[in-house]
mmCIF file of C-alpha atoms in Angstrom:
data_model
loop_
_atom_site.group_PDB
_atom_site.id
_atom_site.type_symbol
_atom_site.label_atom_id
_atom_site.label_comp_id
_atom_site.label_asym_id
_atom_site.label_seq_id
_atom_site.Cartn_x
_atom_site.Cartn_y
_atom_site.Cartn_z
ATOM 1 C CA MET A 13 107.802 129.259 101.019
ATOM 2 C CA LYS A 14 107.011 125.551 101.172
ATOM 3 C CA LYS A 15 103.262 124.919 101.294
ATOM 4 C CA ASN A 16 102.702 121.244 102.076
ATOM 5 C CA PHE A 17 104.140 118.436 104.165
ATOM 6 C CA HIS A 18 105.509 116.690 101.099
ATOM 7 C CA ASP A 19 107.701 119.722 100.344
ATOM 8 C CA PHE A 20 109.734 118.718 103.412
ATOM 9 C CA PHE A 21 109.455 114.985 102.802
ATOM 10 C CA ILE A 22 111.524 114.913 99.622
ATOM 11 C CA GLU A 23 115.113 113.885 100.238
ATOM 12 C CA SER A 24 117.782 116.378 99.203
ATOM 13 C CA LYS A 25 121.504 116.851 99.630
ATOM 14 C CA ARG A 26 122.400 118.300 103.029
ATOM 15 C CA ASN A 27 125.273 118.327 105.510
ATOM 16 C CA ASP A 28 123.173 118.214 108.687
ATOM 17 C CA ILE A 29 120.269 115.909 109.598
ATOM 18 C CA PHE A 30 118.580 118.953 111.197
ATOM 19 C CA ALA A 31 118.675 120.910 107.928
ATOM 20 C CA ASN A 32 114.895 120.927 107.428
ATOM 21 C CA LEU A 33 113.911 121.701 111.016
ATOM 22 C CA ASP A 34 113.894 125.510 110.901
ATOM 23 C CA ALA A 35 111.919 125.754 107.666
ATOM 24 C CA PHE A 36 109.411 123.111 108.762
ATOM 25 C CA TYR A 37 108.868 124.746 112.152
ATOM 26 C CA GLU A 38 108.270 128.107 110.457
ATOM 27 C CA TYR A 39 105.741 126.464 108.126
ATOM 28 C CA LEU A 40 104.064 124.719 111.062
ATOM 29 C CA GLU A 41 103.714 127.856 113.155
ATOM 30 C CA GLU A 42 102.294 129.818 110.232
ATOM 31 C CA ALA A 43 99.796 127.041 109.485
ATOM 32 C CA LYS A 44 98.675 127.051 113.120
ATOM 33 C CA SER A 45 98.305 130.836 113.221
ATOM 34 C CA THR A 46 96.098 130.845 110.111
ATOM 35 C CA LYS A 47 94.083 127.797 111.288
ATOM 36 C CA GLU A 48 95.288 125.741 108.331
ATOM 37 C CA TYR A 49 96.745 123.175 110.718
ATOM 38 C CA ALA A 50 94.061 120.677 111.730
ATOM 39 C CA TYR A 51 96.094 118.069 113.584
ATOM 40 C CA ARG A 52 96.531 117.258 117.289
ATOM 41 C CA ARG A 53 93.288 118.927 118.294
ATOM 42 C CA THR A 54 93.003 118.667 122.070
ATOM 43 C CA LEU A 55 90.121 116.533 123.315
ATOM 44 C CA ALA A 56 88.604 117.262 126.711
ATOM 45 C CA SER A 57 86.152 114.369 126.992
ATOM 46 C CA ALA A 58 85.829 110.692 126.208
ATOM 47 C CA THR A 59 85.477 109.906 122.530
ATOM 48 C CA SER A 60 81.975 108.882 121.577
ATOM 49 C CA SER A 61 79.534 110.073 118.903
ATOM 50 C CA THR A 62 80.412 113.551 120.138
ATOM 51 C CA VAL A 63 83.548 114.899 121.734
ATOM 52 C CA VAL A 64 84.517 118.117 123.505
ATOM 53 C CA VAL A 65 87.404 119.863 121.757
ATOM 54 C CA GLU A 66 89.345 122.624 123.492
ATOM 55 C CA GLY A 67 88.568 125.945 121.824
ATOM 56 C CA ALA A 68 85.719 124.491 119.746
ATOM 57 C CA GLY A 69 83.281 122.947 122.194
ATOM 58 C CA GLU A 70 81.214 119.855 121.482
ATOM 59 C CA MET A 71 81.568 118.373 117.997
ATOM 60 C CA ILE A 72 80.184 115.354 116.147
ATOM 61 C CA MET A 73 83.113 112.931 116.135
ATOM 62 C CA LEU A 74 83.914 111.417 112.732
ATOM 63 C CA GLY A 75 87.640 111.023 113.326
ATOM 64 C CA SER A 76 87.798 108.160 115.819
ATOM 65 C CA ASN A 77 88.402 104.461 115.185
ATOM 66 C CA ASN A 78 86.303 103.657 118.265
ATOM 67 C CA TYR A 79 83.743 102.164 115.891
ATOM 68 C CA LEU A 80 81.684 100.232 118.440
ATOM 69 C CA ASP A 81 81.948 102.959 121.096
ATOM 70 C CA LEU A 82 83.524 100.545 123.569
ATOM 71 C CA ALA A 83 86.347 102.799 124.769
ATOM 72 C CA ALA A 84 84.131 104.391 127.427
ATOM 73 C CA ASN A 85 81.563 101.600 127.721
ATOM 74 C CA THR A 86 80.453 101.342 131.366
ATOM 75 C CA LYS A 87 81.172 97.607 131.667
ATOM 76 C CA VAL A 88 84.597 98.050 130.071
ATOM 77 C CA VAL A 89 85.504 100.994 132.319
ATOM 78 C CA ASN A 90 84.380 99.094 135.434
ATOM 79 C CA ALA A 91 86.522 96.104 134.450
ATOM 80 C CA ALA A 92 89.517 98.370 133.833
ATOM 81 C CA GLN A 93 89.040 100.065 137.212
ATOM 82 C CA ALA A 94 88.844 96.719 138.985
ATOM 83 C CA ALA A 95 92.088 95.581 137.340
ATOM 84 C CA LEU A 96 93.753 98.895 138.227
ATOM 85 C CA ALA A 97 92.763 98.510 141.892
ATOM 86 C CA LYS A 98 94.036 94.918 142.082
ATOM 87 C CA TYR A 99 97.201 95.024 139.947
ATOM 88 C CA GLY A 100 98.286 98.670 139.888
ATOM 89 C CA ASN A 101 99.121 100.985 137.025
ATOM 90 C CA GLY A 102 101.860 99.125 135.155
ATOM 91 C CA SER A 103 103.097 95.606 134.533
ATOM 92 C CA GLY A 104 106.711 96.394 135.432
ATOM 93 C CA SER A 105 108.467 94.054 133.013
ATOM 94 C CA VAL A 106 108.563 92.502 129.585
ATOM 95 C CA ALA A 107 106.192 89.593 129.038
ATOM 96 C CA LEU A 108 108.878 86.901 128.802
ATOM 97 C CA LEU A 109 110.354 87.770 132.192
ATOM 98 C CA GLY A 110 108.217 89.319 134.936
ATOM 99 C CA GLY A 111 105.411 90.989 133.013
ATOM 100 C CA THR A 112 102.899 88.236 132.276
ATOM 101 C CA PHE A 113 99.908 88.445 134.615
ATOM 102 C CA ASP A 114 96.947 86.075 134.755
ATOM 103 C CA LEU A 115 94.994 88.835 132.994
ATOM 104 C CA HIS A 116 97.344 88.744 130.003
ATOM 105 C CA ARG A 117 96.878 84.991 129.636
ATOM 106 C CA LYS A 118 93.102 85.338 129.929
ATOM 107 C CA LEU A 119 93.008 88.002 127.206
ATOM 108 C CA GLU A 120 95.195 85.919 124.903
ATOM 109 C CA THR A 121 92.840 82.973 125.353
ATOM 110 C CA LYS A 122 89.862 85.215 124.586
ATOM 111 C CA ILE A 123 91.452 86.468 121.359
ATOM 112 C CA ALA A 124 92.512 82.995 120.199
ATOM 113 C CA THR A 125 89.013 81.644 120.812
ATOM 114 C CA PHE A 126 87.456 84.607 118.988
ATOM 115 C CA TYR A 127 89.387 83.636 115.852
ATOM 116 C CA SER A 128 89.071 79.847 116.350
ATOM 117 C CA ARG A 129 92.830 79.523 116.760
ATOM 118 C CA GLU A 130 95.049 77.618 119.176
ATOM 119 C CA LEU A 131 96.998 80.548 120.620
ATOM 120 C CA ALA A 132 97.459 84.319 120.641
ATOM 121 C CA ALA A 133 100.212 86.674 121.767
ATOM 122 C CA ILE A 134 99.508 90.291 122.680
ATOM 123 C CA PHE A 135 101.931 93.123 121.884
ATOM 124 C CA PRO A 136 102.078 96.754 123.116
ATOM 125 C CA THR A 137 100.669 98.076 119.800
ATOM 126 C CA GLY A 138 99.363 96.873 116.474
ATOM 127 C CA PHE A 139 102.377 98.472 114.807
ATOM 128 C CA SER A 140 104.833 96.519 116.949
ATOM 129 C CA THR A 141 102.833 93.344 116.281
ATOM 130 C CA ASN A 142 103.293 93.613 112.538
ATOM 131 C CA ILE A 143 106.946 94.579 112.509
ATOM 132 C CA GLY A 144 107.734 91.870 115.067
ATOM 133 C CA THR A 145 105.773 89.150 113.322
ATOM 134 C CA ILE A 146 107.248 89.756 109.874
ATOM 135 C CA SER A 147 110.838 90.293 111.022
ATOM 136 C CA SER A 148 110.816 87.158 113.200
ATOM 137 C CA LEU A 149 109.657 84.822 110.436
ATOM 138 C CA ILE A 150 111.383 86.056 107.283
ATOM 139 C CA CYS A 151 114.919 85.149 106.166
ATOM 140 C CA SER A 152 117.173 86.576 103.472
ATOM 141 C CA ASN A 153 116.192 84.086 100.770
ATOM 142 C CA ASP A 154 112.454 84.552 101.269
ATOM 143 C CA LEU A 155 110.059 86.623 99.177
ATOM 144 C CA LEU A 156 107.537 89.098 100.557
ATOM 145 C CA LEU A 157 104.585 90.112 98.370
ATOM 146 C CA LEU A 158 102.544 93.071 99.645
ATOM 147 C CA ASP A 159 99.436 94.858 98.450
ATOM 148 C CA THR A 160 100.409 98.425 97.534
ATOM 149 C CA TYR A 161 97.815 99.739 100.014
ATOM 150 C CA SER A 162 99.199 97.712 102.923
ATOM 151 C CA HIS A 163 99.411 99.541 106.231
ATOM 152 C CA ALA A 164 102.674 101.324 107.053
ATOM 153 C CA SER A 165 103.406 98.869 109.879
ATOM 154 C CA LEU A 166 103.450 95.973 107.421
ATOM 155 C CA ILE A 167 105.758 97.846 105.063
ATOM 156 C CA GLU A 168 108.075 98.869 107.890
ATOM 157 C CA GLY A 169 108.187 95.259 109.035
ATOM 158 C CA THR A 170 109.588 94.198 105.674
ATOM 159 C CA LYS A 171 112.380 96.756 106.018
ATOM 160 C CA LEU A 172 113.676 94.906 109.076
ATOM 161 C CA THR A 173 114.294 91.799 106.981
ATOM 162 C CA ARG A 174 116.890 91.087 104.331
ATOM 163 C CA ALA A 175 114.299 89.497 102.081
ATOM 164 C CA THR A 176 113.186 90.535 98.623
ATOM 165 C CA VAL A 177 110.044 92.690 98.743
ATOM 166 C CA LYS A 178 107.659 93.171 95.837
ATOM 167 C CA PHE A 179 104.318 94.970 95.692
ATOM 168 C CA PHE A 180 101.241 93.921 93.732
ATOM 169 C CA LYS A 181 98.603 96.381 92.574
ATOM 170 C CA HIS A 182 95.815 96.956 95.047
ATOM 171 C CA ASN A 183 93.575 93.868 95.235
ATOM 172 C CA ASP A 184 94.816 92.841 91.782
ATOM 173 C CA MET A 185 95.070 89.046 91.889
ATOM 174 C CA GLU A 186 96.160 88.820 88.263
ATOM 175 C CA HIS A 187 99.201 90.963 89.036
ATOM 176 C CA LEU A 188 99.934 88.949 92.189
ATOM 177 C CA GLU A 189 99.834 85.704 90.235
ATOM 178 C CA LYS A 190 102.185 87.106 87.589
ATOM 179 C CA LEU A 191 104.686 87.882 90.347
ATOM 180 C CA LEU A 192 104.295 84.390 91.788
ATOM 181 C CA ILE A 193 104.786 82.768 88.391
ATOM 182 C CA LYS A 194 107.908 84.835 87.745
ATOM 183 C CA LEU A 195 109.532 84.709 91.170
ATOM 184 C CA ARG A 196 108.302 81.756 93.265
ATOM 185 C CA SER A 197 110.953 79.257 92.159
ATOM 186 C CA GLN A 198 113.769 81.671 93.032
ATOM 187 C CA TYR A 199 113.041 81.793 96.774
ATOM 188 C CA ASP A 200 112.762 79.457 99.725
ATOM 189 C CA GLY A 201 109.634 80.778 101.392
ATOM 190 C CA VAL A 202 106.959 83.234 100.251
ATOM 191 C CA LEU A 203 104.716 85.357 102.447
ATOM 192 C CA ILE A 204 101.777 87.252 100.939
ATOM 193 C CA VAL A 205 100.842 90.205 103.153
ATOM 194 C CA THR A 206 97.736 92.367 103.066
ATOM 195 C CA ASP A 207 95.166 94.188 105.150
ATOM 196 C CA GLY A 208 91.763 92.591 105.665
ATOM 197 C CA ILE A 209 90.023 95.967 105.606
ATOM 198 C CA PHE A 210 92.215 98.722 104.187
ATOM 199 C CA SER A 211 92.696 101.623 106.571
ATOM 200 C CA MET A 212 92.324 104.492 104.113
ATOM 201 C CA ASP A 213 89.744 103.081 101.696
ATOM 202 C CA GLY A 214 87.603 100.808 103.843
ATOM 203 C CA ASP A 215 87.482 98.114 101.149
ATOM 204 C CA ILE A 216 88.173 94.429 101.736
ATOM 205 C CA CYS A 217 90.825 92.127 100.311
ATOM 206 C CA PRO A 218 89.661 89.280 97.994
ATOM 207 C CA LEU A 219 90.441 86.611 100.564
ATOM 208 C CA ASP A 220 89.005 83.700 98.602
ATOM 209 C CA LYS A 221 91.323 84.438 95.692
ATOM 210 C CA LEU A 222 94.309 85.037 97.977
ATOM 211 C CA ILE A 223 93.746 81.627 99.574
ATOM 212 C CA ALA A 224 93.599 79.969 96.157
ATOM 213 C CA LEU A 225 96.863 81.600 95.081
ATOM 214 C CA LYS A 226 98.740 80.851 98.269
ATOM 215 C CA GLN A 227 97.734 77.184 98.001
ATOM 216 C CA LYS A 228 98.589 76.979 94.299
ATOM 217 C CA TYR A 229 102.073 78.442 94.750
ATOM 218 C CA ASN A 230 102.954 77.008 98.163
ATOM 219 C CA ALA A 231 103.027 80.367 99.903
ATOM 220 C CA ARG A 232 101.887 81.603 103.307
ATOM 221 C CA LEU A 233 99.319 84.359 103.890
ATOM 222 C CA MET A 234 99.290 87.074 106.560
ATOM 223 C CA ILE A 235 96.241 89.317 107.087
ATOM 224 C CA ASP A 236 96.134 92.439 109.272
ATOM 225 C CA GLU A 237 92.632 92.636 110.767
ATOM 226 C CA ALA A 238 93.043 96.013 112.508
ATOM 227 C CA HIS A 239 89.938 97.557 110.921
ATOM 228 C CA ALA A 240 87.984 94.314 110.457
ATOM 229 C CA ILE A 241 87.667 93.005 114.007
ATOM 230 C CA GLY A 242 84.186 93.585 115.356
ATOM 231 C CA ILE A 243 83.095 95.156 112.054
ATOM 232 C CA VAL A 244 82.931 92.620 109.201
ATOM 233 C CA GLY A 245 81.529 89.124 109.146
ATOM 234 C CA ASP A 246 78.155 88.061 110.493
ATOM 235 C CA HIS A 247 79.459 88.113 114.057
ATOM 236 C CA GLY A 248 82.244 90.653 113.603
ATOM 237 C CA ARG A 249 84.996 88.049 113.523
ATOM 238 C CA GLY A 250 86.670 89.586 110.519
ATOM 239 C CA THR A 251 87.627 88.830 106.957
ATOM 240 C CA GLU A 252 87.701 85.051 107.296
ATOM 241 C CA GLU A 253 84.128 85.023 108.612
ATOM 242 C CA TYR A 254 83.017 87.448 105.891
ATOM 243 C CA PHE A 255 84.204 84.969 103.234
ATOM 244 C CA HIS A 256 83.160 81.863 105.229
ATOM 245 C CA LEU A 257 86.804 80.744 105.308
ATOM 246 C CA THR A 258 87.504 80.506 109.031
ATOM 247 C CA GLY A 259 90.880 78.887 109.662
ATOM 248 C CA ALA A 260 92.215 79.416 106.134
ATOM 249 C CA VAL A 261 94.724 82.233 106.861
ATOM 250 C CA ASP A 262 98.163 81.261 108.153
ATOM 251 C CA ILE A 263 98.842 84.399 110.223
ATOM 252 C CA ILE A 264 96.276 86.865 111.548
ATOM 253 C CA THR A 265 97.364 90.071 113.256
ATOM 254 C CA GLY A 266 95.355 92.997 114.499
ATOM 255 C CA THR A 267 95.129 95.896 116.875
ATOM 256 C CA LEU A 268 93.195 96.378 120.097
ATOM 257 C CA SER A 269 92.925 100.131 119.592
ATOM 258 C CA LYS A 270 90.186 100.335 116.938
ATOM 259 C CA ALA A 271 86.829 98.610 117.547
ATOM 260 C CA PRO A 272 88.085 97.089 120.840
ATOM 261 C CA GLY A 273 88.664 100.625 122.118
ATOM 262 C CA GLY A 274 91.927 100.030 124.003
ATOM 263 C CA ILE A 275 95.575 99.772 123.004
ATOM 264 C CA GLY A 276 97.791 96.890 121.977
ATOM 265 C CA GLY A 277 98.069 94.338 119.192
ATOM 266 C CA TYR A 278 97.850 90.590 118.718
ATOM 267 C CA VAL A 279 98.914 87.714 116.515
ATOM 268 C CA VAL A 280 96.914 84.484 116.383
ATOM 269 C CA GLY A 281 97.624 81.122 114.835
ATOM 270 C CA SER A 282 98.856 77.669 115.693
ATOM 271 C CA LYS A 283 100.656 77.075 118.995
ATOM 272 C CA LYS A 284 103.910 76.473 117.134
ATOM 273 C CA LEU A 285 103.612 79.714 115.159
ATOM 274 C CA VAL A 286 102.702 81.953 118.099
ATOM 275 C CA GLU A 287 105.328 80.533 120.447
ATOM 276 C CA TYR A 288 107.982 81.024 117.775
ATOM 277 C CA ILE A 289 106.989 84.657 117.245
ATOM 278 C CA ARG A 290 106.802 85.235 121.000
ATOM 279 C CA HIS A 291 110.427 84.154 121.401
ATOM 280 C CA PHE A 292 111.913 85.762 118.274
ATOM 281 C CA ALA A 293 110.013 89.029 117.699
ATOM 282 C CA SER A 294 112.198 91.792 119.119
ATOM 283 C CA SER A 295 109.247 94.147 119.516
ATOM 284 C CA TYR A 296 107.687 91.566 121.860
ATOM 285 C CA ILE A 297 110.830 90.484 123.670
ATOM 286 C CA PHE A 298 112.024 93.994 124.534
ATOM 287 C CA SER A 299 108.703 95.749 125.224
ATOM 288 C CA THR A 300 106.993 96.054 128.585
ATOM 289 C CA SER A 301 103.666 94.219 128.563
ATOM 290 C CA LEU A 302 100.320 95.999 128.458
ATOM 291 C CA PRO A 303 99.132 97.723 131.668
ATOM 292 C CA PRO A 304 96.709 95.580 133.716
ATOM 293 C CA ALA A 305 93.891 98.142 133.552
ATOM 294 C CA VAL A 306 93.967 98.095 129.751
ATOM 295 C CA VAL A 307 93.982 94.293 129.725
ATOM 296 C CA GLY A 308 91.123 94.095 132.222
ATOM 297 C CA GLY A 309 89.034 96.392 130.061
ATOM 298 C CA LEU A 310 89.843 94.431 126.910
ATOM 299 C CA ILE A 311 88.762 91.147 128.467
ATOM 300 C CA GLU A 312 85.336 92.701 128.963
ATOM 301 C CA VAL A 313 85.445 94.004 125.383
ATOM 302 C CA PHE A 314 85.809 90.450 124.086
ATOM 303 C CA ASN A 315 82.940 89.336 126.320
ATOM 304 C CA ILE A 316 80.836 91.961 124.538
ATOM 305 C CA LEU A 317 82.116 91.039 121.067
ATOM 306 C CA GLU A 318 81.276 87.384 121.705
ATOM 307 C CA ASN A 319 77.830 87.868 123.219
ATOM 308 C CA ASP A 320 76.298 91.173 122.135
ATOM 309 C CA LEU A 321 75.815 92.018 118.454
ATOM 310 C CA SER A 322 73.736 95.149 119.096
ATOM 311 C CA HIS A 323 76.724 97.489 118.638
ATOM 312 C CA LYS A 324 77.634 95.913 115.302
ATOM 313 C CA GLU A 325 74.026 95.901 114.110
ATOM 314 C CA LYS A 326 73.616 99.612 114.830
ATOM 315 C CA LEU A 327 76.905 100.354 113.073
ATOM 316 C CA ASP A 328 75.744 98.335 110.053
ATOM 317 C CA TYR A 329 72.595 100.472 109.920
ATOM 318 C CA ASN A 330 74.641 103.687 110.096
ATOM 319 C CA LYS A 331 77.003 102.490 107.357
ATOM 320 C CA GLN A 332 74.147 101.712 105.001
ATOM 321 C CA LEU A 333 72.349 105.007 105.643
ATOM 322 C CA PHE A 334 75.454 107.152 105.309
ATOM 323 C CA THR A 335 77.174 105.545 102.320
ATOM 324 C CA ALA A 336 73.970 105.210 100.288
ATOM 325 C CA ARG A 337 73.279 108.921 100.618
ATOM 326 C CA LEU A 338 76.866 109.903 99.799
ATOM 327 C CA ARG A 339 76.708 107.872 96.603
ATOM 328 C CA GLU A 340 73.359 109.454 95.716
ATOM 329 C CA LEU A 341 74.956 112.877 96.095
ATOM 330 C CA GLY A 342 77.774 111.886 93.742
ATOM 331 C CA PHE A 343 80.707 111.687 96.144
ATOM 332 C CA ASN A 344 83.524 109.270 95.311
ATOM 333 C CA ILE A 345 83.737 106.914 98.284
ATOM 334 C CA GLY A 346 85.416 104.024 96.499
ATOM 335 C CA GLN A 347 84.488 100.444 97.382
ATOM 336 C CA THR A 348 84.183 100.755 101.146
ATOM 337 C CA ILE A 349 82.201 98.093 103.005
ATOM 338 C CA SER A 350 83.369 99.087 106.462
ATOM 339 C CA ALA A 351 83.093 101.849 109.048
ATOM 340 C CA ILE A 352 85.797 103.750 107.147
ATOM 341 C CA VAL A 353 84.250 106.076 104.557
ATOM 342 C CA PRO A 354 86.728 107.933 102.328
ATOM 343 C CA ILE A 355 85.465 110.989 100.487
ATOM 344 C CA ILE A 356 88.129 111.240 97.806
ATOM 345 C CA ILE A 357 88.811 114.845 96.779
ATOM 346 C CA GLY A 358 92.137 114.527 94.955
ATOM 347 C CA ASP A 359 93.312 118.040 95.792
ATOM 348 C CA GLU A 360 95.230 118.665 99.009
ATOM 349 C CA GLU A 361 94.285 122.304 99.555
ATOM 350 C CA LYS A 362 90.636 121.696 98.743
ATOM 351 C CA THR A 363 90.596 118.761 101.165
ATOM 352 C CA LYS A 364 91.980 120.902 103.979
ATOM 353 C CA LEU A 365 89.509 123.714 103.284
ATOM 354 C CA MET A 366 86.574 121.331 103.335
ATOM 355 C CA ALA A 367 87.703 119.812 106.642
ATOM 356 C CA ARG A 368 88.036 123.309 108.094
ATOM 357 C CA GLU A 369 84.520 124.253 107.020
ATOM 358 C CA LEU A 370 83.160 121.050 108.516
ATOM 359 C CA ALA A 371 84.889 121.971 111.772
ATOM 360 C CA GLU A 372 83.112 125.329 111.697
ATOM 361 C CA GLU A 373 79.869 123.327 111.565
ATOM 362 C CA LYS A 374 80.997 121.436 114.701
ATOM 363 C CA ILE A 375 81.917 118.306 112.738
ATOM 364 C CA PHE A 376 85.250 116.679 113.588
ATOM 365 C CA CYS A 377 86.570 115.111 110.386
ATOM 366 C CA SER A 378 90.131 114.235 109.369
ATOM 367 C CA ALA A 379 91.809 115.552 106.226
ATOM 368 C CA VAL A 380 94.185 112.868 104.960
ATOM 369 C CA VAL A 381 96.928 114.006 102.582
ATOM 370 C CA PHE A 382 100.386 112.938 101.421
ATOM 371 C CA PRO A 383 102.341 110.999 102.662
ATOM 372 C CA ALA A 384 99.462 109.056 104.271
ATOM 373 C CA VAL A 385 97.969 108.732 100.759
ATOM 374 C CA SER A 386 99.309 109.583 97.317
ATOM 375 C CA LYS A 387 99.205 113.229 96.225
ATOM 376 C CA THR A 388 96.247 112.604 93.907
ATOM 377 C CA GLN A 389 94.217 110.734 96.530
ATOM 378 C CA SER A 390 93.720 113.406 99.216
ATOM 379 C CA ARG A 391 90.514 112.770 101.080
ATOM 380 C CA LEU A 392 88.235 113.335 104.000
ATOM 381 C CA ARG A 393 88.403 110.162 106.079
ATOM 382 C CA ILE A 394 85.186 109.576 107.967
ATOM 383 C CA SER A 395 84.960 106.977 110.705
ATOM 384 C CA LEU A 396 81.433 105.949 111.635
ATOM 385 C CA MET A 397 80.395 104.762 115.085
ATOM 386 C CA CYS A 398 77.466 102.703 116.264
ATOM 387 C CA SER A 399 76.491 105.509 118.629
ATOM 388 C CA HIS A 400 75.980 108.123 115.921
ATOM 389 C CA SER A 401 72.306 109.029 115.808
ATOM 390 C CA GLU A 402 70.410 109.335 112.558
ATOM 391 C CA LYS A 403 69.950 113.032 113.322
ATOM 392 C CA GLN A 404 73.724 113.503 113.624
ATOM 393 C CA LEU A 405 74.430 111.680 110.386
ATOM 394 C CA LEU A 406 71.811 113.661 108.500
ATOM 395 C CA LYS A 407 73.381 116.885 109.760
ATOM 396 C CA VAL A 408 76.770 115.721 108.498
ATOM 397 C CA LEU A 409 75.317 114.726 105.128
ATOM 398 C CA SER A 410 73.636 118.114 104.745
ATOM 399 C CA ALA A 411 76.904 119.913 105.531
ATOM 400 C CA LEU A 412 78.843 117.707 103.120
ATOM 401 C CA GLU A 413 76.347 118.396 100.344
ATOM 402 C CA LEU A 414 76.675 122.171 100.737
ATOM 403 C CA ILE A 415 80.475 122.168 101.088
ATOM 404 C CA GLY A 416 80.934 119.598 98.321
ATOM 405 C CA LYS A 417 78.980 121.762 95.887
ATOM 406 C CA LYS A 418 80.849 124.892 96.983
ATOM 407 C CA TYR A 419 84.202 123.344 96.074
ATOM 408 C CA GLY A 420 83.009 121.590 92.948
ATOM 409 C CA VAL A 421 83.428 118.086 94.310
ATOM 410 C CA ILE A 422 79.801 117.298 93.479
ATOM 411 C CA VAL A 423 77.308 119.139 91.283
#
């Protein structure tokens, strides 16, 4: 019997697109019955430092991207409720036709100002932002250069183009430059694409070096700030602020579903760039605009991001406390500087068992395996929040120490 997701992921000859369904469903049901399946756990409360899980009770939440705990913030909820009462539940149309409310324009202005840019456009999701932005700008005789750890939405966006796509080794600027030297003269335009903060490793791209290369070889640079907004930089304004290079990136995209605690995505840049994307990105043109309640809440989120650093400061404290102790214990957490803390195990079954034992200790932690990461990079992916107490984090660290030693991950 097949034992892992990747056993079903491998392409094979078949005469029916449903050929794998029966075997996968059998595997899934068996995994659920033996409690090996740890996905789609049902939450019965708002996500904060703790969460109520059906069948498990209250757990310490380490699996949410709600880093600044703004999803259920009282001011944000009140703003969302006010927008719901005034505008109703849905927008009713795509943004270009009848779905742009005054709230949408206000949020776009907030986001553009946050990044010191002329204009922003908001999309239904971060995923649709990236695929729409890339596919609207790239032509067949262009070259796309992506970091190998780029988010799936960036990679999928390249597949919607007819351009040449090449990958450079993760954060390896020497490899990127070799590709530019070899290929630049063969193409009309070049777009370098990367995450600001990488979603599975929590490390940051070398923006200063990327800027130097894009200028040297007459290329453009696109950065996805999904996991950077609100988290990195002195004021949480992302990778540019972290490197003191505000305004240097050609295209910035991001999501409103991580630190901002809502849903949606955005692209910011010059007026000419954003208006072009708005009118040529199919994922924008043909998608109903964000619901007013979500937009109302997000406007208040940006008020908080602009004026209140207390959430970020508490998160910074938690990051330092937690990562320093993990390194002392001997865990491999890579080069993370963010709220994402990977505990790299390298063995899929061991990773799942460790996540299950953490769950038994009332700790909600995600096991990340192939195809989300390579088969040798299975890991526990921990997401820290500003609202985690020191007591909660120390409990998690104690549990990780015991379980890590049990499975030989640390000594």
